[in-house]
Coordinates of C-alpha atoms and ligand atoms in Angstrom, one line a residue:
X824 CA -25.0 -49.0 -18.3
X825 CA -24.2 -45.4 -17.9
X826 CA -23.9 -42.8 -20.5
X827 CA -21.7 -39.8 -20.6
X828 CA -22.0 -36.7 -22.6
X829 CA -18.7 -35.8 -24.2
X830 CA -18.2 -32.5 -25.9
X831 CA -17.0 -32.9 -29.5
X832 CA -14.0 -31.2 -31.1
X833 CA -16.2 -29.1 -33.5
X834 CA -18.9 -28.4 -31.0
X835 CA -22.0 -30.4 -30.0
X836 CA -21.9 -33.6 -27.8
X837 CA -22.0 -37.3 -28.3
X838 CA -23.3 -39.8 -25.9
X839 CA -21.0 -42.8 -25.2
X840 CA -21.4 -45.8 -22.8
X841 CA -19.0 -46.1 -19.9
X842 CA -18.7 -49.8 -21.4
X843 CA -16.7 -48.2 -24.0
X844 CA -14.2 -46.7 -21.6
X845 CA -14.1 -50.1 -20.0
X846 CA -13.1 -51.9 -23.1
X847 CA -10.0 -49.4 -23.5
X848 CA -8.3 -52.1 -21.2
X849 CA -6.1 -49.5 -19.4
X850 CA -3.1 -50.4 -17.3
X851 CA -4.2 -47.2 -15.5
X852 CA -8.0 -46.4 -14.8
X853 CA -10.7 -44.1 -15.9
X854 CA -12.9 -42.1 -13.7
X855 CA -16.2 -40.1 -14.2
X856 CA -17.4 -37.1 -12.3
X857 CA -17.4 -37.3 -8.6
X858 CA -15.6 -40.7 -8.5
X859 CA -12.3 -41.3 -6.8
X860 CA -9.3 -39.5 -8.4
X861 CA -11.7 -37.2 -10.5
X862 CA -11.1 -34.1 -8.3
X863 CA -7.5 -34.6 -7.9
X864 CA -7.0 -35.1 -11.7
X865 CA -9.0 -31.9 -12.6
X866 CA -7.5 -29.7 -9.9
X867 CA -4.6 -27.7 -11.1
X868 CA -2.1 -25.1 -9.7
X869 CA -4.2 -22.2 -10.7
X870 CA -7.5 -21.9 -8.7
X871 CA -8.9 -19.8 -11.4
X872 CA -9.4 -23.0 -13.5
X873 CA -12.5 -24.8 -12.3
X874 CA -13.5 -27.2 -15.2
X875 CA -15.2 -30.5 -15.1
X876 CA -14.1 -33.1 -17.8
X877 CA -16.8 -35.8 -19.0
X878 CA -14.3 -38.5 -18.0
X879 CA -10.6 -38.8 -17.1
X880 CA -8.0 -41.3 -18.3
X881 CA -5.3 -41.8 -15.6
X882 CA -2.5 -43.1 -17.8
X883 CA 0.1 -45.7 -16.4
X884 CA 2.3 -46.0 -19.5
X885 CA 2.4 -45.1 -23.4
X886 CA -0.1 -47.7 -24.1
X887 CA -2.8 -46.0 -22.2
X888 CA -2.0 -43.0 -23.8
X889 CA -2.3 -44.3 -27.5
X890 CA -5.6 -45.9 -26.3
X891 CA -7.0 -42.9 -25.1
X892 CA -5.8 -40.9 -28.0
X893 CA -7.3 -43.3 -30.5
X894 CA -10.7 -43.3 -28.5
X895 CA -10.6 -39.5 -28.6
X896 CA -9.8 -39.4 -32.4
X897 CA -12.4 -42.2 -33.4
X898 CA -15.2 -40.1 -31.6
X899 CA -13.8 -36.7 -32.2
X900 CA -13.8 -35.8 -28.6
X901 CA -12.4 -32.7 -27.2
X902 CA -9.1 -33.5 -25.4
X903 CA -7.0 -32.1 -22.7
X904 CA -3.6 -33.2 -21.6
X905 CA -2.3 -32.9 -18.2
X906 CA 1.3 -33.1 -17.2
X907 CA 2.2 -31.5 -13.9
X908 CA -1.0 -29.2 -14.0
X909 CA 1.0 -25.9 -13.6
X910 CA 0.2 -24.0 -16.6
X911 CA -1.4 -20.6 -15.9
X912 CA -3.6 -20.9 -19.1
X913 CA -5.3 -24.2 -17.5
X914 CA -5.3 -26.0 -21.0
X915 CA -4.5 -29.2 -19.0
X916 CA -8.3 -29.7 -18.0
X917 CA -11.4 -29.1 -20.4
X918 CA -15.0 -28.6 -19.8
X919 CA -16.9 -31.8 -20.8
X920 CA -14.3 -33.4 -23.0
X921 CA -11.7 -36.3 -22.2
X922 CA -8.9 -35.6 -20.0
X923 CA -5.8 -37.5 -20.6
X924 CA -4.1 -37.3 -17.2
X925 CA -0.3 -38.3 -17.4
X926 CA 0.4 -37.5 -13.7
X927 CA 0.7 -41.1 -12.5
X928 CA 3.4 -41.6 -15.0
X929 CA 6.4 -40.7 -12.6
X930 CA 9.4 -42.5 -13.4
X931 CA 12.8 -41.1 -13.6
X932 CA 16.0 -43.3 -14.6
X933 CA 19.3 -41.5 -14.4
X934 CA 22.1 -43.1 -16.3
X935 CA 25.3 -41.7 -14.6
X936 CA 27.8 -43.3 -17.2
X937 CA 26.2 -41.6 -20.4
X938 CA 25.1 -38.7 -18.2
X939 CA 21.3 -39.1 -19.4
X940 CA 17.9 -39.1 -17.8
X941 CA 14.7 -41.0 -19.0
X942 CA 11.8 -39.2 -17.6
X943 CA 7.9 -39.8 -17.6
X944 CA 5.6 -37.1 -18.4
X945 CA 4.0 -37.0 -14.8
X946 CA 7.2 -36.1 -13.1
X947 CA 7.7 -32.7 -11.3
X948 CA 11.0 -30.7 -11.6
X949 CA 11.6 -31.5 -7.7
X950 CA 11.4 -35.6 -8.5
X951 CA 13.7 -35.1 -11.5
X952 CA 16.3 -33.0 -9.6
X953 CA 16.4 -35.3 -6.5
X954 CA 17.2 -38.3 -8.8
X955 CA 19.8 -36.6 -10.9
X956 CA 21.5 -34.8 -7.9
X957 CA 21.9 -38.4 -6.4
X958 CA 24.7 -38.4 -8.9
X959 CA 25.7 -34.7 -8.8
X960 CA 24.0 -34.4 -12.1
X961 CA 21.2 -32.1 -13.3
X962 CA 19.8 -30.4 -16.4
X963 CA 18.3 -26.8 -16.5
X964 CA 14.6 -26.8 -15.2
X965 CA 12.5 -23.9 -13.7
X966 CA 12.5 -22.8 -10.2
X967 CA 9.4 -24.2 -8.4
X968 CA 10.0 -27.8 -7.7
X969 CA 6.2 -28.6 -8.1
X970 CA 6.0 -27.6 -11.9
X971 CA 5.8 -30.4 -14.4
X972 CA 8.8 -31.5 -16.6
X973 CA 6.4 -32.2 -19.4
X974 CA 4.8 -28.7 -20.1
X975 CA 8.1 -26.9 -19.1
X976 CA 10.0 -28.8 -21.7
X977 CA 7.7 -28.5 -24.3
X978 CA 7.5 -24.6 -24.2
X979 CA 11.5 -24.2 -23.7
X980 CA 12.0 -24.4 -19.8
X981 CA 14.5 -22.0 -18.1
X982 CA 15.8 -21.4 -14.7
X983 CA 19.2 -21.0 -12.8
X984 CA 21.3 -23.0 -14.9
X985 CA 20.2 -22.0 -18.4
X986 CA 22.7 -19.1 -18.6
X987 CA 25.4 -21.7 -18.5
X988 CA 23.8 -24.7 -20.0
X989 CA 20.9 -23.5 -22.3
X990 CA 17.2 -23.9 -21.9
X991 CA 15.7 -27.4 -21.1
X992 CA 14.8 -27.9 -24.8
X993 CA 18.4 -27.4 -25.5
X994 CA 19.1 -30.3 -23.3
X995 CA 16.4 -32.7 -24.7
X996 CA 18.1 -35.6 -26.7
X997 CA 15.1 -37.6 -27.5
X998 CA 11.3 -38.2 -26.9
X999 CA 8.7 -40.6 -27.6
X1000 CA 5.6 -39.0 -28.9
X1001 CA 2.2 -40.3 -29.3
X1002 CA 0.7 -38.5 -32.4
X1003 CA -2.9 -37.8 -33.1
X1004 CA -3.2 -41.1 -35.1
X1005 CA -2.7 -43.1 -31.9
X1006 CA 0.8 -44.2 -33.1
X1007 CA 4.0 -43.9 -30.9
X1008 CA 6.8 -42.2 -33.0
X1009 CA 10.4 -42.1 -31.5
X1010 CA 12.0 -38.7 -32.2
X1011 CA 15.6 -37.4 -31.9
X1012 CA 17.9 -35.2 -34.0
X1013 CA 18.1 -38.4 -36.4
X1014 CA 14.7 -40.0 -36.3
X1015 CA 11.6 -37.9 -37.2
X1016 CA 13.8 -34.8 -36.8
X1017 CA 11.2 -32.5 -37.8
X1018 CA 8.9 -33.8 -35.0
X1019 CA 11.9 -33.4 -32.5
X1020 CA 12.4 -29.9 -33.7
X1021 CA 8.6 -29.0 -33.2
X1022 CA 8.2 -30.4 -29.7
X1023 CA 11.3 -28.4 -28.3
X1024 CA 9.2 -25.2 -28.0
X1025 CA 5.9 -25.9 -30.0
X1026 CA 4.1 -26.9 -26.6
X1027 CA 1.5 -29.8 -26.8
X1028 CA 0.5 -29.1 -30.5
X1029 CA 2.2 -32.1 -31.8
X1030 CA 1.2 -35.3 -29.8
X1031 CA 1.5 -36.5 -26.3
X1032 CA 5.1 -37.1 -25.0
X1033 CA 5.3 -40.3 -23.0
X1034 CA 8.9 -40.4 -22.5
X1035 CA 11.7 -37.4 -22.5
X1036 CA 15.6 -38.4 -22.5
X1037 CA 17.8 -35.4 -21.4
X1038 CA 21.5 -34.9 -21.5
X1039 CA 22.8 -34.1 -17.7
X1040 CA 25.5 -32.0 -16.6
X1041 CA 27.7 -32.1 -13.3
X1042 CA 26.0 -29.6 -11.2
X1043 CA 26.8 -29.0 -7.2
X1044 CA 25.6 -30.7 -5.3
X1045 CA 26.4 -27.7 -3.3
X1046 CA 26.2 -24.2 -5.0
X1047 CA 26.5 -20.6 -3.9
X1048 CA 22.9 -19.1 -3.9
X1049 CA 20.5 -17.0 -2.0
X1050 CA 18.8 -13.5 -1.6
X1051 CA 19.8 -10.0 -1.2
X1052 CA 16.9 -8.0 0.0
X1053 CA 16.8 -4.2 -0.3
X1054 CA 14.4 -1.6 0.9
X1055 CA 12.3 -0.3 -1.9
X1056 CA 13.3 3.6 -1.4
X1057 CA 16.4 3.3 -3.5
X1058 CA 14.9 0.8 -6.0
X1059 CA 15.3 2.9 -9.2
X1060 CA 18.9 3.3 -8.8
X1061 CA 19.5 -0.3 -7.7
X1062 CA 17.6 -1.4 -10.7
X1063 CA 20.2 0.6 -12.7
X1064 CA 23.1 -0.8 -10.9
X1065 CA 21.5 -4.4 -11.4
X1066 CA 21.3 -3.8 -15.1
X1067 CA 25.0 -3.1 -15.2
X1068 CA 26.0 -6.1 -12.8
X1069 CA 23.9 -8.6 -15.1
X1070 CA 25.5 -7.3 -18.2
X1071 CA 29.0 -8.1 -16.8
X1072 CA 28.1 -11.4 -15.3
X1073 CA 29.7 -14.7 -16.4
X1074 CA 27.4 -17.4 -17.6
X1075 CA 27.8 -19.1 -14.3
X1076 CA 25.8 -16.2 -12.5
X1077 CA 22.2 -15.7 -12.8
X1078 CA 20.5 -13.0 -10.8
X1079 CA 16.7 -12.4 -11.0
X1080 CA 15.1 -9.1 -9.5
X1081 CA 11.8 -9.6 -7.6
X1082 CA 9.6 -6.8 -6.6
X1083 CA 7.1 -7.4 -4.1
X1084 CA 5.7 -6.7 -0.6
X1085 CA 8.0 -8.4 2.0
X1086 CA 6.6 -11.7 3.2
X1087 CA 7.0 -12.5 6.8
X1088 CA 10.3 -14.4 6.3
X1089 CA 12.5 -15.0 9.6
X1090 CA 15.5 -13.1 8.2
X1091 CA 13.6 -10.0 7.5
X1092 CA 12.9 -7.4 10.3
X1093 CA 9.2 -7.4 11.4
X1094 CA 8.9 -3.7 10.4
X1095 CA 9.7 -4.3 6.8
X1096 CA 7.0 -7.1 6.4
X1097 CA 4.1 -6.1 4.3
X1098 CA 6.3 -3.3 2.8
X1099 CA 7.6 -3.1 -0.8
X1100 CA 11.2 -4.6 -1.2
X1101 CA 13.5 -5.3 -4.1
X1102 CA 15.0 -8.7 -3.8
X1103 CA 18.0 -10.1 -6.0
X1104 CA 17.6 -13.7 -6.1
X1105 CA 21.1 -15.4 -7.0
X1106 CA 22.7 -18.5 -8.2
X1107 CA 26.2 -19.1 -9.1
X1108 CA 26.5 -22.3 -11.0
X1109 CA 30.2 -22.7 -11.0
X1110 CA 32.9 -23.4 -8.2
X1111 CA 31.8 -22.0 -4.9
X1112 CA 35.3 -20.5 -4.5
X1113 CA 34.6 -18.2 -7.5
X1114 CA 31.2 -16.8 -6.6
X1115 CA 32.4 -13.9 -4.5
X1116 CA 34.4 -12.3 -7.4
X1117 CA 31.4 -12.6 -9.6
X1118 CA 28.9 -11.4 -7.0
X1119 CA 31.0 -8.4 -6.2
X1120 CA 29.4 -5.7 -8.5
X1121 CA 26.2 -6.9 -7.2
X1122 CA 27.0 -6.7 -3.5
X1123 CA 28.5 -3.3 -4.1
X1124 CA 25.1 -2.1 -4.5
X1125 CA 23.2 0.2 -1.8
X1126 CA 22.6 -1.1 1.8
X1127 CA 20.6 -4.2 1.7
X1128 CA 18.4 -5.3 4.6
X1129 CA 19.5 -8.9 4.3
X1130 CA 22.2 -10.7 2.5
X1131 CA 21.4 -14.4 2.8
X1132 CA 23.8 -15.9 0.2
X1133 CA 25.6 -18.9 1.0
X1134 CA 26.8 -22.5 -0.2
X1135 CA 23.8 -24.8 -0.1
X1136 CA 22.6 -27.8 -2.0
X1137 CA 21.3 -27.1 -5.4
X1138 CA 18.1 -29.1 -4.6
X1139 CA 17.5 -26.8 -1.6
X1140 CA 17.9 -23.7 -3.7
X1141 CA 15.4 -25.3 -6.3
X1142 CA 12.7 -25.4 -3.7
X1143 CA 13.5 -21.9 -2.3
X1144 CA 10.5 -20.3 -4.0
X1145 CA 8.1 -23.0 -3.2
X1146 CA 6.4 -21.3 -0.2
X1147 CA 5.6 -18.3 -2.3
X1148 CA 4.2 -20.3 -5.3
X1149 CA 1.9 -22.6 -3.6
X1150 CA -1.0 -24.1 -5.4
X1151 CA -4.5 -23.0 -4.7
X1152 CA -4.7 -19.4 -5.0
X1153 CA -6.4 -17.4 -7.8
X1154 CA -3.5 -16.4 -10.3
X1155 CA -3.4 -14.3 -13.4
X1156 CA 0.0 -13.6 -15.4
X1157 CA 1.3 -11.1 -17.9
X1158 CA 4.7 -11.5 -19.7
X1159 CA 7.1 -9.6 -21.7
X1160 CA 10.6 -10.3 -23.1
X1161 CA 13.2 -7.7 -23.2
X1162 CA 16.6 -7.3 -25.0
X1163 CA 17.6 -4.5 -22.5
X1164 CA 16.2 -2.8 -19.3
X1165 CA 15.7 0.7 -20.4
X1166 CA 15.4 3.6 -18.4
X1167 CA 11.6 4.1 -19.2
X1168 CA 11.0 0.5 -18.2
X1169 CA 12.6 0.8 -14.8
X1170 CA 10.8 4.2 -14.0
X1171 CA 7.4 2.2 -15.1
X1172 CA 8.4 -0.6 -12.9
X1173 CA 9.1 1.5 -9.7
X1174 CA 5.8 3.4 -10.1
X1175 CA 3.7 0.3 -10.5
X1176 CA 5.3 -1.5 -7.6
X1177 CA 3.9 1.2 -5.5
X1178 CA 0.4 0.3 -6.3
X1179 CA 0.6 -3.8 -5.9
X1180 CA -3.2 -4.9 -5.5
X1181 CA -2.4 -7.7 -3.1
X1182 CA 0.2 -8.8 -0.8
X1183 CA 1.1 -11.8 -2.9
X1184 CA 1.4 -10.1 -6.1
X1185 CA 5.1 -9.9 -7.6
X1186 CA 7.0 -8.9 -10.6
X1187 CA 9.9 -11.3 -11.5
X1188 CA 12.5 -10.2 -13.9
X1189 CA 14.3 -13.5 -14.8
X1190 CA 17.7 -13.0 -16.2
X1191 CA 18.6 -15.3 -19.3
X1192 CA 21.0 -15.0 -22.1
X1193 CA 24.4 -16.4 -21.9
X1194 CA 24.6 -20.0 -23.3
X1195 CA 20.7 -20.0 -24.1
X1196 CA 21.2 -17.0 -26.7
X1197 CA 24.3 -18.5 -28.2
X1198 CA 21.8 -20.8 -30.1
X1199 CA 20.3 -19.9 -33.6
X1200 CA 16.5 -19.0 -33.1
X1201 CA 15.7 -21.6 -35.6
X1202 CA 17.6 -24.5 -34.1
X1203 CA 14.6 -25.4 -32.0
X1204 CA 11.0 -24.3 -32.1
X1205 CA 11.5 -22.1 -28.9
X1206 CA 12.3 -18.7 -30.9
X1207 CA 13.4 -16.2 -28.3
X1208 CA 17.2 -16.2 -28.5
X1209 CA 17.2 -12.4 -28.4
X1210 CA 15.7 -12.0 -24.9
X1211 CA 18.1 -11.0 -22.1
X1212 CA 15.3 -10.8 -19.5
X1213 CA 11.9 -12.5 -19.2
X1214 CA 9.6 -10.4 -16.9
X1215 CA 6.6 -12.2 -15.5
X1216 CA 4.0 -10.3 -13.6
X1217 CA 2.5 -12.8 -11.2
X1218 CA -0.8 -11.4 -10.0
X1219 CA -2.1 -13.5 -7.0
X1220 CA -5.1 -13.3 -4.7
X1221 CA -7.2 -15.3 -2.2
X1222 CA -10.6 -13.6 -2.2
X1223 CA -12.9 -13.6 -5.2
X1224 CA -13.6 -9.9 -4.6
X1225 CA -10.0 -8.9 -5.6
X1226 CA -10.2 -10.4 -8.9
X1227 CA -11.1 -7.4 -11.0
X1228 CA -8.5 -5.0 -9.3
X1229 CA -5.8 -7.6 -9.6
X1230 CA -6.5 -8.5 -13.3
X1231 CA -6.9 -4.7 -14.2
X1232 CA -3.6 -3.8 -12.6
X1233 CA -1.8 -6.6 -14.4
X1234 CA -3.1 -5.7 -17.8
X1235 CA -2.5 -1.8 -17.0
X1236 CA 1.3 -2.5 -16.3
X1237 CA 1.6 -4.8 -19.0
X1238 CA 0.2 -2.0 -21.6
X1239 CA 2.5 0.6 -19.8
X1240 CA 5.7 -1.6 -20.4
X1241 CA 5.0 -2.9 -23.8
X1242 CA 6.9 -0.1 -25.6
X1243 CA 10.1 -1.4 -24.1
X1244 CA 9.6 -5.0 -24.7
X1245 CA 10.6 -7.3 -28.1
X1246 CA 7.0 -8.2 -28.6
X1247 CA 7.9 -11.9 -28.1
X1248 CA 6.4 -13.9 -25.2
X1249 CA 7.5 -17.1 -23.5
X1250 CA 4.6 -19.6 -24.4
X1251 CA 4.6 -21.0 -20.8
X1252 CA 3.9 -17.8 -19.3
X1253 CA 0.7 -16.9 -21.2
X1254 CA -2.7 -16.8 -19.5
X1255 CA -5.9 -18.3 -21.5
X1256 CA -7.0 -14.9 -22.8
X1257 CA -4.0 -14.1 -24.8
X1258 CA -5.0 -15.9 -28.0
X1259 CA -3.8 -12.8 -30.1
X1260 CA -0.2 -13.4 -28.9
X1261 CA 0.1 -17.0 -30.2
X1262 CA 2.1 -16.0 -33.4
X1263 CA 4.3 -13.7 -31.2
X1264 CA 5.0 -16.6 -28.8
X1265 CA 6.3 -18.8 -31.9
X1266 CA 7.9 -15.7 -33.6
X1267 CA 9.9 -16.6 -36.4
X1268 CA 9.0 -20.2 -36.1
X1269 CA 5.4 -20.1 -36.5
X1270 CA 5.3 -20.8 -40.3
X1271 CA 7.4 -24.0 -40.0
X1272 CA 5.2 -25.1 -36.9
X1273 CA 2.1 -24.6 -38.9
X1274 CA 3.4 -26.7 -41.7
X1275 CA 4.3 -29.5 -39.4
X1276 CA 1.1 -29.3 -37.4
X1277 CA -0.7 -29.9 -40.9
X1278 CA 1.5 -33.1 -41.2
X1279 CA 1.3 -34.5 -37.6
X1280 CA -2.1 -33.2 -36.6
X1281 CA -4.1 -32.2 -39.4
X1282 CA -7.5 -32.1 -37.5
X1283 CA -6.2 -30.3 -34.7
X1284 CA -7.0 -33.0 -32.1
X1285 CA -4.3 -31.4 -29.7
X1286 CA -5.9 -28.0 -29.5
X1287 CA -6.1 -27.0 -26.0
X1288 CA -2.7 -25.3 -25.9
X1289 CA -1.3 -22.0 -27.2
X1290 CA -2.6 -23.4 -30.6
X1291 CA -0.7 -23.7 -33.8
X1292 CA -3.3 -23.9 -36.6
X1293 CA -2.5 -26.4 -39.3
X1294 CA -1.4 -24.8 -42.4
X1295 CA -4.2 -24.8 -44.9
Ligands
FAD1034 C1 4.6 -21.4 -10.0 C2 5.4 -21.5 -11.3 C3 6.7 -21.4 -11.4 C4 7.1 -21.4 -12.8 N1 8.4 -21.1 -13.1 C5 9.1 -21.5 -14.3 C6 10.3 -21.3 -14.5 O1 11.1 -20.9 -13.7 N2 10.8 -21.7 -15.8 C7 10.0 -22.0 -17.0 O2 10.3 -22.3 -17.9 N3 8.8 -22.0 -16.6 C8 8.0 -22.0 -15.3 N4 6.7 -22.0 -15.3 C9 5.8 -22.3 -16.3 C10 5.9 -23.6 -16.5 O3 6.9 -24.0 -17.5 C11 4.6 -23.9 -17.5 O4 3.4 -23.7 -16.5 C12 4.3 -25.3 -17.9 O5 3.2 -25.5 -18.8 C13 4.0 -26.6 -16.8 O6 3.9 -27.7 -17.0 P1 3.0 -28.7 -16.4 O7 3.4 -30.0 -17.1 O8 3.0 -28.5 -14.9 O9 1.6 -28.1 -16.8 P2 0.4 -28.7 -17.5 O10 -0.7 -27.5 -17.2 O11 0.0 -30.0 -16.9 O12 0.7 -28.9 -18.9 C14 0.7 -27.5 -19.7 C15 0.4 -27.8 -21.1 O13 1.4 -28.6 -21.7 C16 1.0 -29.7 -22.6 N5 1.3 -30.9 -22.0 C17 1.7 -31.4 -20.8 N6 2.3 -32.4 -20.9 C18 2.3 -33.0 -22.1 C19 2.8 -34.2 -22.7 N7 3.3 -35.1 -21.9 N8 2.6 -34.2 -23.9 C20 2.2 -33.3 -24.8 N9 1.7 -32.1 -24.3 C21 1.8 -32.1 -22.8 C22 -0.6 -29.6 -22.6 O14 -0.9 -28.7 -23.7 C23 -1.0 -28.7 -21.2 O15 -1.9 -28.0 -21.4 C24 6.4 -22.0 -13.9 C25 5.0 -22.0 -13.7 C26 4.4 -21.8 -12.3 C27 2.9 -22.2 -12.0

């Protein structure tokens, strides 16, 4: 008999025999440190996170999740829940606790007649997109195909389709949730509507989702998308032009501005590689024939180095940024929401891009708004319906020695741009050290979330997340 020391929720440890884990009678499996599957389960996208759970339950279905939650609750174990393992804060893994790994649960079922999808919580965006696009269908998801559907959805979820079709949570129809008592609760607008409201932006605070049901829309399969790349010299004027073009854009058009050093992409001349550039990343989610007109104001700006916009499969565009966002690097993020791109913000942006700490650091300004802002802030737990732009500072490095300078640069830039921001932040972009921003992340919905946390998880079993405290 082997004993495992687990960290408990309230501190301290408890020794449990592996025989107890065996009696869980899982469809999946459990593993202990250094056993097969253990390192795979604990390794996540951000290499900054290197935690060693006491044990991992690799779930194959809802029954495994229910058993794992009851086991954790009965023994007051610290619990982490892993979907796609992409979250920057690293809460998908815990030190010495129980890791409930959902990544083996990967089924996607598309119903083309009702235009709905049933998706398990280990599925990645790329897997979901590929299944749905086989029928010319899609729901709004993020821009990197290896991100998990589960964490993205529970925090809100936005990407190239959001200005036309809303956030991912706006397209969630129903979900099965294993709550802290180990019971499975079916939720939708009519069944347990409070819980359904809370999981649409409240993160993993309320239970473990074992199945998501999404609304699908006719998308593509071919769309106009691609990049316009400019030299950095004229960036300030170009960004002011971008601001005007973005304000005039129809809902079908989404343009993100990316500021970074040029990677060695084949369509960029060698003399630009390693130099600062301004990139407009474009997706027109309408009829390709109408794209030129919508793109004209953006194309009228400056003299680009490259304009590689064309008709291509939506699934191909959904993987376009994958080579720049590979797992395994050290990453630290800072994020702000903006209603508008003010002059002061643009001046600050341009100044800081001149001091990027490593080749792989970049600033993304994601254009949102459109349909996603015509939804009441209280309609779902995701509250930031005033944001027209979400800025995410991706600080990224490969050498441990670059860590201090990279994080300092990100924090300085974040402080310098704070006066122009709303004060809100997208919960899925928060690093682990931003606990003081949690109430800002849930904004005007925090009080209702806190009351629902007291109802569904009064003991705060699900605390490794951007944590909503149960109302006293
Ligand atoms: C390269 C990259 C690109 C990104 N691009 C976008 C983007 O375009 N748009 C966007 O909106 N976001 C984007 N994100 C952010 C992304 O939405 C979050 O990182 C999200 O949390 C990832 O979900 P996951 O399942 O992969 O992560 P995980 O780290 O596995 O999970 C995150 C957290 O969610 C909770 N959780 C996960 N699964 C469940 C479940 N089934 N039930 C209950 N709780 C659960 C847990 O608390 C967990 O700690 C991006 C992230 C990365 C790294």
